[in-house]
CSV table of C-alpha atoms in Angstrom, one decimal:
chain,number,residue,atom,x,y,z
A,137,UNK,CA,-100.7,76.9,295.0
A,138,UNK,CA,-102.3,78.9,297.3
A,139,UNK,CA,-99.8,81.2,299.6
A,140,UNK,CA,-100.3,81.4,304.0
A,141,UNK,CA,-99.5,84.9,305.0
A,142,UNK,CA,-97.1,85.8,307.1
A,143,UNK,CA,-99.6,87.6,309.4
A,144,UNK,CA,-101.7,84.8,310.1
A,145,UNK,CA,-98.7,83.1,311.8
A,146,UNK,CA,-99.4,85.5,314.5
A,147,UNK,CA,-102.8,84.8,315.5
A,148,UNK,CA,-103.1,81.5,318.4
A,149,UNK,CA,-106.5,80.5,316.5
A,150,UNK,CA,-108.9,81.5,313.4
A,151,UNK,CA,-112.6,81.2,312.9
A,152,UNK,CA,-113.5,79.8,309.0
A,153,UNK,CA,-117.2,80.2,307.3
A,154,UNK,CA,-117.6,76.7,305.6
A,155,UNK,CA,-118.4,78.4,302.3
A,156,UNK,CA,-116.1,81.7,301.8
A,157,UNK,CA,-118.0,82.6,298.3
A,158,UNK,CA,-116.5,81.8,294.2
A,159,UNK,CA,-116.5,77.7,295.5
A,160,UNK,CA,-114.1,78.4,298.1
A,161,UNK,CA,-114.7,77.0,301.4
A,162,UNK,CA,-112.5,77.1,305.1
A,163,UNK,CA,-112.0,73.1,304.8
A,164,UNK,CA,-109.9,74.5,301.9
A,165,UNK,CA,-108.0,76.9,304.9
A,166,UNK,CA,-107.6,74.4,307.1
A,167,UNK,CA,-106.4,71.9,305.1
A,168,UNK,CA,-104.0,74.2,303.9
A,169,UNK,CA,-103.2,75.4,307.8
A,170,UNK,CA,-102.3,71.7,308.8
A,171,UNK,CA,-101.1,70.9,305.7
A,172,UNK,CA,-98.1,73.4,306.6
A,173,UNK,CA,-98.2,72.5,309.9
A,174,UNK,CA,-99.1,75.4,311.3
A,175,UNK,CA,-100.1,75.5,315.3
A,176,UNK,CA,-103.4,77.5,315.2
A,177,UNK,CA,-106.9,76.5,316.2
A,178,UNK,CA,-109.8,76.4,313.9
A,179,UNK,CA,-112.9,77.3,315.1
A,180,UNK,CA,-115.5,76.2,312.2
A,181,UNK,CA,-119.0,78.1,311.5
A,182,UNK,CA,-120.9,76.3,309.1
A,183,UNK,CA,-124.6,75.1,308.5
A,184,UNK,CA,-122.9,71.9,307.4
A,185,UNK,CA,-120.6,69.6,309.2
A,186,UNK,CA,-117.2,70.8,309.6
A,187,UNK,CA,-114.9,68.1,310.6
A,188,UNK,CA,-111.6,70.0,309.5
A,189,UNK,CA,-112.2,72.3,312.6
A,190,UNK,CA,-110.8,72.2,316.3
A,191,UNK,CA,-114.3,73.8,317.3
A,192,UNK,CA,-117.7,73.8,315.6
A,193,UNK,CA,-120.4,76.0,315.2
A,194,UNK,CA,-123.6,76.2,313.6
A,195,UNK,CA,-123.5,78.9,311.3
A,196,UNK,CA,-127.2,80.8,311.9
A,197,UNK,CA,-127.2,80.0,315.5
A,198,UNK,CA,-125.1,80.2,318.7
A,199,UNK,CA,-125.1,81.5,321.6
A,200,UNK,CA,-122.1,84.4,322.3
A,201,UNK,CA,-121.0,82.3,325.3
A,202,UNK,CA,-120.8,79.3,322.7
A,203,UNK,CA,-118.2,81.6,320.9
A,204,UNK,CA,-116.6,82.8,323.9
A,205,UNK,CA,-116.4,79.7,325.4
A,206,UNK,CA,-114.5,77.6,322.2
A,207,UNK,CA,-112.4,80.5,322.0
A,208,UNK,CA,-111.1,80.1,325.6
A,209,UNK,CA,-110.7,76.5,324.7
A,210,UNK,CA,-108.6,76.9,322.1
A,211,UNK,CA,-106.3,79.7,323.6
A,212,UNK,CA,-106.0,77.9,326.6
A,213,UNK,CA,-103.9,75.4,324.7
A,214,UNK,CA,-101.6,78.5,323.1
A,215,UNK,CA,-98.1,79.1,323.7
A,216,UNK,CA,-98.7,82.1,322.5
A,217,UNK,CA,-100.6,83.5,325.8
A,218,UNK,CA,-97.2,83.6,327.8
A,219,UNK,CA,-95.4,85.7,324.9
């Protein structure tokens, strides 16, 4: 069973690559993330579809403001803005 760490409980979102190399892949993440119920966006960059994500991105190309913009989306949402 795979493990969270503790220090990802601090972040208010994460960005996943679909495939993370050795078979892996940030569905696998994700899952994981809302399987323990943890309150963090997921911004998804992938050249496939990524339908575990909050946010997603195609992989090889998008704008900076595309980034910026999903980021701000998802923060916006954070309790963890007024801490």
């Amino acid at each position: 069973t795979a493990m969270i760490p503790v220090e990802a409980l601090k972040f208010p979102l994460v960005i996943l690559d679909g495939n993370l190399g050795d078979g892996r892949t940030g569905g696998e993440i994700a899952g994981l993330l809302k399987e323990n119920q943890i309150p963090i966006g997921i911004i998804g960059l992938s050249t496939d579809e990524t339908p575990w994500a909050d946010i997603s991105l195609g992989k090889t190309q998008f704008a900076k403001g595309e980034l910026i913009a999903a980021v701000a989306k998802l923060l916006s949402g954070s309790s963890l803005l007024s801490e």
